[in-house]
Amino acid sequence: AIWREMELELMHKTDVSIYPSDLEVEKIHSIDPSITVRKWPLNIYEEVPNGDYESNKRDGILFIGGFTHEPNVDGAVWTVKEIMPLVWQKKPDITLHIVGSNAPEEIMKLAGELVIVHGYTTAEELQELLLNCKIELVSLRYGGGVKGKVIEAMKNGLPIVTTSVGTQGLSGTDEFLLMGETAEELAEQIISHYEDSSLLKEMSGKETAY
């Protein structure tokens, strides 16, 4: 309540308040329509890599998330315990890469034959994974705001399977990303499209265009 009043007071004192997501803009307007607030998208780059995605040269699923943020811990555990077992029933050789700093013991214990827990990676190491994995899985069940990992994957043309939480504030992306809300739906998106080279390449192109 204290922060709410402080933030609203600051907004009234300034010419304009800027948020990276239209959801936040709508929220502020619902609180006080008189506040001048604008969306300023995060997903703007001077350079975006050319669409050279080739699925036959890639392998594996990538999960990214700093683990001081609880939604990422939940998402990683949900992925390993409920989503990937359904995938492995149909495609038993797919490797899952889990990347993120400050991984607690709960995350480290997820490592196994088909689960590689990388923990903290350098920017160069992360870029290698973005360029060599076939799909990024953004399996978030809660958490607000624009997800930097989604923007980063789209910038690199890495096809994404995600929940609606993953696309918050990125209007229109649900038209070309592979969407699901349950473990079964997310697993089915991976199973159905993991070998679909033409669709994945098309997705990659639409992501970099966005």
PDB file of C-alpha atoms in Angstrom:
ATOM      1  CA  ALA A   1       0.000   0.000   0.000  1.00  0.00           C
ATOM      2  CA  ILE A   2       2.889   2.347   0.800  1.00  0.00           C
ATOM      3  CA  TRP A   3       4.576   1.698  -2.551  1.00  0.00           C
ATOM      4  CA  ARG A   4       1.277   2.066  -4.390  1.00  0.00           C
ATOM      5  CA  GLU A   5       0.725   5.563  -2.983  1.00  0.00           C
ATOM      6  CA  MET A   6       4.355   6.523  -3.597  1.00  0.00           C
ATOM      7  CA  GLU A   7       4.282   5.396  -7.223  1.00  0.00           C
ATOM      8  CA  LEU A   8       0.959   7.071  -7.976  1.00  0.00           C
ATOM      9  CA  GLU A   9       2.214  10.318  -6.415  1.00  0.00           C
ATOM     10  CA  LEU A  10       5.316  10.220  -8.631  1.00  0.00           C
ATOM     11  CA  MET A  11       3.196   9.543 -11.715  1.00  0.00           C
ATOM     12  CA  HIS A  12       1.076  12.602 -11.018  1.00  0.00           C
ATOM     13  CA  LYS A  13       4.221  14.740 -10.674  1.00  0.00           C
ATOM     14  CA  THR A  14       5.744  13.661 -14.005  1.00  0.00           C
ATOM     15  CA  ASP A  15       4.812  14.417 -17.618  1.00  0.00           C
ATOM     16  CA  VAL A  16       4.610  10.756 -18.615  1.00  0.00           C
ATOM     17  CA  SER A  17       5.155   7.321 -17.088  1.00  0.00           C
ATOM     18  CA  ILE A  18       6.562   4.553 -19.256  1.00  0.00           C
ATOM     19  CA  TYR A  19       6.020   0.790 -19.005  1.00  0.00           C
ATOM     20  CA  PRO A  20       7.303  -2.014 -21.248  1.00  0.00           C
ATOM     21  CA  SER A  21       3.909  -3.714 -21.424  1.00  0.00           C
ATOM     22  CA  ASP A  22       0.418  -2.694 -22.473  1.00  0.00           C
ATOM     23  CA  LEU A  23      -0.904  -4.732 -19.535  1.00  0.00           C
ATOM     24  CA  GLU A  24       0.740  -2.335 -17.086  1.00  0.00           C
ATOM     25  CA  VAL A  25      -0.594   0.641 -19.025  1.00  0.00           C
ATOM     26  CA  GLU A  26      -4.114  -0.766 -18.778  1.00  0.00           C
ATOM     27  CA  LYS A  27      -3.644  -1.441 -15.055  1.00  0.00           C
ATOM     28  CA  ILE A  28      -2.539   2.129 -14.295  1.00  0.00           C
ATOM     29  CA  HIS A  29      -5.438   3.549 -16.321  1.00  0.00           C
ATOM     30  CA  SER A  30      -7.850   1.319 -14.403  1.00  0.00           C
ATOM     31  CA  ILE A  31      -6.522   2.818 -11.151  1.00  0.00           C
ATOM     32  CA  ASP A  32      -6.483   6.424 -12.357  1.00  0.00           C
ATOM     33  CA  PRO A  33      -7.421   7.365 -15.964  1.00  0.00           C
ATOM     34  CA  SER A  34      -5.987  10.864 -15.519  1.00  0.00           C
ATOM     35  CA  ILE A  35      -2.399   9.569 -15.341  1.00  0.00           C
ATOM     36  CA  THR A  36      -0.446   9.925 -18.590  1.00  0.00           C
ATOM     37  CA  VAL A  37       1.134   6.528 -19.182  1.00  0.00           C
ATOM     38  CA  ARG A  38       2.603   5.026 -22.354  1.00  0.00           C
ATOM     39  CA  LYS A  39       3.926   1.695 -23.521  1.00  0.00           C
ATOM     40  CA  TRP A  40       7.587   1.677 -24.548  1.00  0.00           C
ATOM     41  CA  PRO A  41       8.395  -1.772 -25.998  1.00  0.00           C
ATOM     42  CA  LEU A  42      11.536  -3.549 -24.832  1.00  0.00           C
ATOM     43  CA  ASN A  43      11.861  -5.551 -28.048  1.00  0.00           C
ATOM     44  CA  ILE A  44      13.699  -3.008 -30.183  1.00  0.00           C
ATOM     45  CA  TYR A  45      17.159  -3.827 -31.547  1.00  0.00           C
ATOM     46  CA  GLU A  46      19.440  -2.080 -34.002  1.00  0.00           C
ATOM     47  CA  GLU A  47      20.483  -5.461 -35.355  1.00  0.00           C
ATOM     48  CA  VAL A  48      18.573  -8.745 -35.513  1.00  0.00           C
ATOM     49  CA  PRO A  49      20.281 -11.887 -36.841  1.00  0.00           C
ATOM     50  CA  ASN A  50      19.246 -13.059 -40.291  1.00  0.00           C
ATOM     51  CA  GLY A  51      16.761 -15.922 -40.378  1.00  0.00           C
ATOM     52  CA  ASP A  52      19.153 -18.833 -40.818  1.00  0.00           C
ATOM     53  CA  TYR A  53      17.309 -21.274 -38.565  1.00  0.00           C
ATOM     54  CA  GLU A  54      17.818 -24.879 -39.694  1.00  0.00           C
ATOM     55  CA  SER A  55      16.156 -27.386 -37.388  1.00  0.00           C
ATOM     56  CA  ASN A  56      18.124 -30.365 -38.735  1.00  0.00           C
ATOM     57  CA  LYS A  57      21.299 -28.765 -37.363  1.00  0.00           C
ATOM     58  CA  ARG A  58      19.789 -28.243 -33.918  1.00  0.00           C
ATOM     59  CA  ASP A  59      18.785 -30.451 -31.024  1.00  0.00           C
ATOM     60  CA  GLY A  60      17.238 -30.170 -27.585  1.00  0.00           C
ATOM     61  CA  ILE A  61      14.897 -28.001 -25.541  1.00  0.00           C
ATOM     62  CA  LEU A  62      16.120 -24.884 -23.718  1.00  0.00           C
ATOM     63  CA  PHE A  63      14.712 -23.525 -20.436  1.00  0.00           C
ATOM     64  CA  ILE A  64      16.115 -20.202 -19.177  1.00  0.00           C
ATOM     65  CA  GLY A  65      15.459 -18.541 -15.842  1.00  0.00           C
ATOM     66  CA  GLY A  66      17.320 -16.854 -13.014  1.00  0.00           C
ATOM     67  CA  PHE A  67      16.422 -18.862  -9.923  1.00  0.00           C
ATOM     68  CA  THR A  68      16.166 -16.076  -7.389  1.00  0.00           C
ATOM     69  CA  HIS A  69      12.805 -15.529  -9.139  1.00  0.00           C
ATOM     70  CA  GLU A  70      10.326 -18.089  -7.782  1.00  0.00           C
ATOM     71  CA  PRO A  71       8.252 -18.474 -10.996  1.00  0.00           C
ATOM     72  CA  ASN A  72      11.382 -19.796 -12.740  1.00  0.00           C
ATOM     73  CA  VAL A  73      11.957 -22.397 -10.022  1.00  0.00           C
ATOM     74  CA  ASP A  74       8.344 -23.518 -10.320  1.00  0.00           C
ATOM     75  CA  GLY A  75       8.586 -23.588 -14.117  1.00  0.00           C
ATOM     76  CA  ALA A  76      11.754 -25.688 -14.171  1.00  0.00           C
ATOM     77  CA  VAL A  77      10.402 -28.220 -11.681  1.00  0.00           C
ATOM     78  CA  TRP A  78       7.076 -28.395 -13.551  1.00  0.00           C
ATOM     79  CA  THR A  79       8.958 -28.946 -16.795  1.00  0.00           C
ATOM     80  CA  VAL A  80      11.084 -31.830 -15.510  1.00  0.00           C
ATOM     81  CA  LYS A  81       8.449 -33.502 -13.344  1.00  0.00           C
ATOM     82  CA  GLU A  82       5.332 -33.171 -15.505  1.00  0.00           C
ATOM     83  CA  ILE A  83       5.934 -31.809 -19.023  1.00  0.00           C
ATOM     84  CA  MET A  84       9.032 -33.611 -20.271  1.00  0.00           C
ATOM     85  CA  PRO A  85       7.977 -37.077 -19.043  1.00  0.00           C
ATOM     86  CA  LEU A  86       5.020 -36.791 -21.449  1.00  0.00           C
ATOM     87  CA  VAL A  87       7.391 -35.715 -24.226  1.00  0.00           C
ATOM     88  CA  TRP A  88       9.822 -38.541 -23.496  1.00  0.00           C
ATOM     89  CA  GLN A  89       7.042 -41.110 -23.847  1.00  0.00           C
ATOM     90  CA  LYS A  90       6.886 -40.248 -27.553  1.00  0.00           C
ATOM     91  CA  LYS A  91      10.365 -38.794 -28.138  1.00  0.00           C
ATOM     92  CA  PRO A  92      12.714 -40.459 -25.650  1.00  0.00           C
ATOM     93  CA  ASP A  93      15.955 -38.878 -26.873  1.00  0.00           C
ATOM     94  CA  ILE A  94      15.242 -35.151 -26.463  1.00  0.00           C
ATOM     95  CA  THR A  95      17.657 -33.383 -24.114  1.00  0.00           C
ATOM     96  CA  LEU A  96      16.491 -30.566 -21.842  1.00  0.00           C
ATOM     97  CA  HIS A  97      18.964 -27.771 -21.047  1.00  0.00           C
ATOM     98  CA  ILE A  98      18.232 -25.720 -17.913  1.00  0.00           C
ATOM     99  CA  VAL A  99      20.109 -22.411 -17.705  1.00  0.00           C
ATOM    100  CA  GLY A 100      19.983 -19.873 -14.895  1.00  0.00           C
ATOM    101  CA  SER A 101      22.052 -18.350 -12.127  1.00  0.00           C
ATOM    102  CA  ASN A 102      21.648 -19.047  -8.411  1.00  0.00           C
ATOM    103  CA  ALA A 103      20.151 -22.496  -8.943  1.00  0.00           C
ATOM    104  CA  PRO A 104      19.077 -23.932  -5.560  1.00  0.00           C
ATOM    105  CA  GLU A 105      19.531 -27.568  -4.616  1.00  0.00           C
ATOM    106  CA  GLU A 106      15.964 -28.215  -5.751  1.00  0.00           C
ATOM    107  CA  ILE A 107      17.006 -27.302  -9.301  1.00  0.00           C
ATOM    108  CA  MET A 108      20.420 -29.018  -9.221  1.00  0.00           C
ATOM    109  CA  LYS A 109      18.696 -32.281  -8.259  1.00  0.00           C
ATOM    110  CA  LEU A 110      16.726 -32.183 -11.520  1.00  0.00           C
ATOM    111  CA  ALA A 111      19.879 -33.088 -13.474  1.00  0.00           C
ATOM    112  CA  GLY A 112      19.852 -36.503 -15.144  1.00  0.00           C
ATOM    113  CA  GLU A 113      20.661 -38.378 -18.316  1.00  0.00           C
ATOM    114  CA  LEU A 114      18.366 -36.168 -20.413  1.00  0.00           C
ATOM    115  CA  VAL A 115      18.416 -33.071 -18.183  1.00  0.00           C
ATOM    116  CA  ILE A 116      21.520 -30.861 -18.185  1.00  0.00           C
ATOM    117  CA  VAL A 117      21.516 -28.195 -15.485  1.00  0.00           C
ATOM    118  CA  HIS A 118      24.031 -25.607 -16.681  1.00  0.00           C
ATOM    119  CA  GLY A 119      23.483 -23.116 -13.869  1.00  0.00           C
ATOM    120  CA  TYR A 120      25.107 -19.747 -14.556  1.00  0.00           C
ATOM    121  CA  THR A 121      26.372 -19.298 -18.112  1.00  0.00           C
ATOM    122  CA  THR A 122      28.370 -16.523 -19.745  1.00  0.00           C
ATOM    123  CA  ALA A 123      26.748 -14.477 -22.503  1.00  0.00           C
ATOM    124  CA  GLU A 124      28.798 -16.431 -25.028  1.00  0.00           C
ATOM    125  CA  GLU A 125      27.724 -19.802 -23.626  1.00  0.00           C
ATOM    126  CA  LEU A 126      24.083 -18.759 -23.590  1.00  0.00           C
ATOM    127  CA  GLN A 127      24.341 -17.564 -27.191  1.00  0.00           C
ATOM    128  CA  GLU A 128      25.666 -20.995 -28.202  1.00  0.00           C
ATOM    129  CA  LEU A 129      22.641 -22.657 -26.640  1.00  0.00           C
ATOM    130  CA  LEU A 130      20.273 -20.200 -28.327  1.00  0.00           C
ATOM    131  CA  LEU A 131      21.876 -21.043 -31.673  1.00  0.00           C
ATOM    132  CA  ASN A 132      22.019 -24.811 -31.176  1.00  0.00           C
ATOM    133  CA  CYS A 133      18.830 -25.795 -29.348  1.00  0.00           C
ATOM    134  CA  LYS A 134      15.748 -26.516 -31.433  1.00  0.00           C
ATOM    135  CA  ILE A 135      13.027 -24.994 -29.214  1.00  0.00           C
ATOM    136  CA  GLU A 136      12.847 -22.790 -26.127  1.00  0.00           C
ATOM    137  CA  LEU A 137      10.248 -23.812 -23.561  1.00  0.00           C
ATOM    138  CA  VAL A 138       8.890 -20.943 -21.454  1.00  0.00           C
ATOM    139  CA  SER A 139       6.805 -22.996 -19.040  1.00  0.00           C
ATOM    140  CA  LEU A 140       5.731 -20.300 -16.599  1.00  0.00           C
ATOM    141  CA  ARG A 141       2.542 -20.721 -14.578  1.00  0.00           C
ATOM    142  CA  TYR A 142       2.626 -17.282 -12.935  1.00  0.00           C
ATOM    143  CA  GLY A 143       4.655 -14.061 -12.842  1.00  0.00           C
ATOM    144  CA  GLY A 144       4.000 -10.633 -14.327  1.00  0.00           C
ATOM    145  CA  GLY A 145       5.633  -8.380 -16.880  1.00  0.00           C
ATOM    146  CA  VAL A 146       7.419  -8.755 -20.184  1.00  0.00           C
ATOM    147  CA  LYS A 147       9.717 -11.776 -20.185  1.00  0.00           C
ATOM    148  CA  GLY A 148      13.237 -10.947 -21.332  1.00  0.00           C
ATOM    149  CA  LYS A 149      13.910 -14.604 -22.160  1.00  0.00           C
ATOM    150  CA  VAL A 150      11.050 -14.562 -24.693  1.00  0.00           C
ATOM    151  CA  ILE A 151      12.354 -11.410 -26.383  1.00  0.00           C
ATOM    152  CA  GLU A 152      15.880 -12.852 -26.438  1.00  0.00           C
ATOM    153  CA  ALA A 153      14.703 -16.098 -28.018  1.00  0.00           C
ATOM    154  CA  MET A 154      12.645 -14.238 -30.634  1.00  0.00           C
ATOM    155  CA  LYS A 155      15.571 -11.954 -31.470  1.00  0.00           C
ATOM    156  CA  ASN A 156      17.625 -15.090 -32.171  1.00  0.00           C
ATOM    157  CA  GLY A 157      14.805 -16.749 -34.116  1.00  0.00           C
ATOM    158  CA  LEU A 158      14.501 -19.655 -31.677  1.00  0.00           C
ATOM    159  CA  PRO A 159      10.978 -21.138 -31.871  1.00  0.00           C
ATOM    160  CA  ILE A 160       9.121 -20.900 -28.570  1.00  0.00           C
ATOM    161  CA  VAL A 161       6.596 -23.095 -26.789  1.00  0.00           C
ATOM    162  CA  THR A 162       5.007 -21.085 -23.992  1.00  0.00           C
ATOM    163  CA  THR A 163       2.061 -20.364 -21.746  1.00  0.00           C
ATOM    164  CA  SER A 164       0.084 -17.129 -21.901  1.00  0.00           C
ATOM    165  CA  VAL A 165       2.147 -15.936 -18.923  1.00  0.00           C
ATOM    166  CA  GLY A 166       5.210 -16.041 -21.170  1.00  0.00           C
ATOM    167  CA  THR A 167       3.634 -13.712 -23.744  1.00  0.00           C
ATOM    168  CA  GLN A 168       2.367 -11.075 -21.300  1.00  0.00           C
ATOM    169  CA  GLY A 169       2.837  -7.600 -22.698  1.00  0.00           C
ATOM    170  CA  LEU A 170       3.902  -8.885 -26.137  1.00  0.00           C
ATOM    171  CA  SER A 171       0.684  -8.393 -28.065  1.00  0.00           C
ATOM    172  CA  GLY A 172       0.247 -10.479 -31.196  1.00  0.00           C
ATOM    173  CA  THR A 173       2.897 -13.081 -30.405  1.00  0.00           C
ATOM    174  CA  ASP A 174       0.273 -15.708 -29.624  1.00  0.00           C
ATOM    175  CA  GLU A 175      -0.460 -15.726 -33.362  1.00  0.00           C
ATOM    176  CA  PHE A 176       2.868 -17.397 -34.192  1.00  0.00           C
ATOM    177  CA  LEU A 177       4.246 -18.891 -30.965  1.00  0.00           C
ATOM    178  CA  LEU A 178       3.211 -22.403 -29.915  1.00  0.00           C
ATOM    179  CA  MET A 179       0.862 -21.992 -26.954  1.00  0.00           C
ATOM    180  CA  GLY A 180      -0.393 -24.214 -24.154  1.00  0.00           C
ATOM    181  CA  GLU A 181      -1.483 -23.851 -20.540  1.00  0.00           C
ATOM    182  CA  THR A 182      -1.308 -27.383 -19.136  1.00  0.00           C
ATOM    183  CA  ALA A 183       1.552 -29.882 -19.034  1.00  0.00           C
ATOM    184  CA  GLU A 184      -0.341 -31.984 -21.569  1.00  0.00           C
ATOM    185  CA  GLU A 185      -0.825 -29.070 -23.987  1.00  0.00           C
ATOM    186  CA  LEU A 186       2.789 -27.933 -23.805  1.00  0.00           C
ATOM    187  CA  ALA A 187       4.082 -31.483 -24.232  1.00  0.00           C
ATOM    188  CA  GLU A 188       1.817 -31.995 -27.245  1.00  0.00           C
ATOM    189  CA  GLN A 189       3.109 -28.813 -28.886  1.00  0.00           C
ATOM    190  CA  ILE A 190       6.674 -30.133 -28.548  1.00  0.00           C
ATOM    191  CA  ILE A 191       5.782 -33.651 -29.706  1.00  0.00           C
ATOM    192  CA  SER A 192       3.755 -32.450 -32.690  1.00  0.00           C
ATOM    193  CA  HIS A 193       6.211 -29.852 -33.965  1.00  0.00           C
ATOM    194  CA  TYR A 194       9.702 -30.947 -32.901  1.00  0.00           C
ATOM    195  CA  GLU A 195      10.332 -32.535 -36.309  1.00  0.00           C
ATOM    196  CA  ASP A 196       8.271 -30.029 -38.311  1.00  0.00           C
ATOM    197  CA  SER A 197      11.190 -28.240 -39.997  1.00  0.00           C
ATOM    198  CA  SER A 198       9.093 -26.002 -42.231  1.00  0.00           C
ATOM    199  CA  LEU A 199       6.860 -24.756 -39.411  1.00  0.00           C
ATOM    200  CA  LEU A 200       9.792 -24.109 -37.084  1.00  0.00           C
ATOM    201  CA  LYS A 201      11.615 -22.156 -39.795  1.00  0.00           C
ATOM    202  CA  GLU A 202       8.469 -20.121 -40.462  1.00  0.00           C
ATOM    203  CA  MET A 203       8.124 -19.397 -36.730  1.00  0.00           C
ATOM    204  CA  SER A 204      11.760 -18.320 -36.577  1.00  0.00           C
ATOM    205  CA  GLY A 205      11.230 -15.829 -39.401  1.00  0.00           C
ATOM    206  CA  LYS A 206       8.100 -14.379 -37.793  1.00  0.00           C
ATOM    207  CA  GLU A 207       9.890 -13.983 -34.457  1.00  0.00           C
ATOM    208  CA  THR A 208      12.790 -11.987 -35.892  1.00  0.00           C
ATOM    209  CA  ALA A 209      10.357  -9.906 -37.963  1.00  0.00           C
ATOM    210  CA  TYR A 210       8.392  -9.092 -34.797  1.00  0.00           C
TER     211      TYR A 210
END
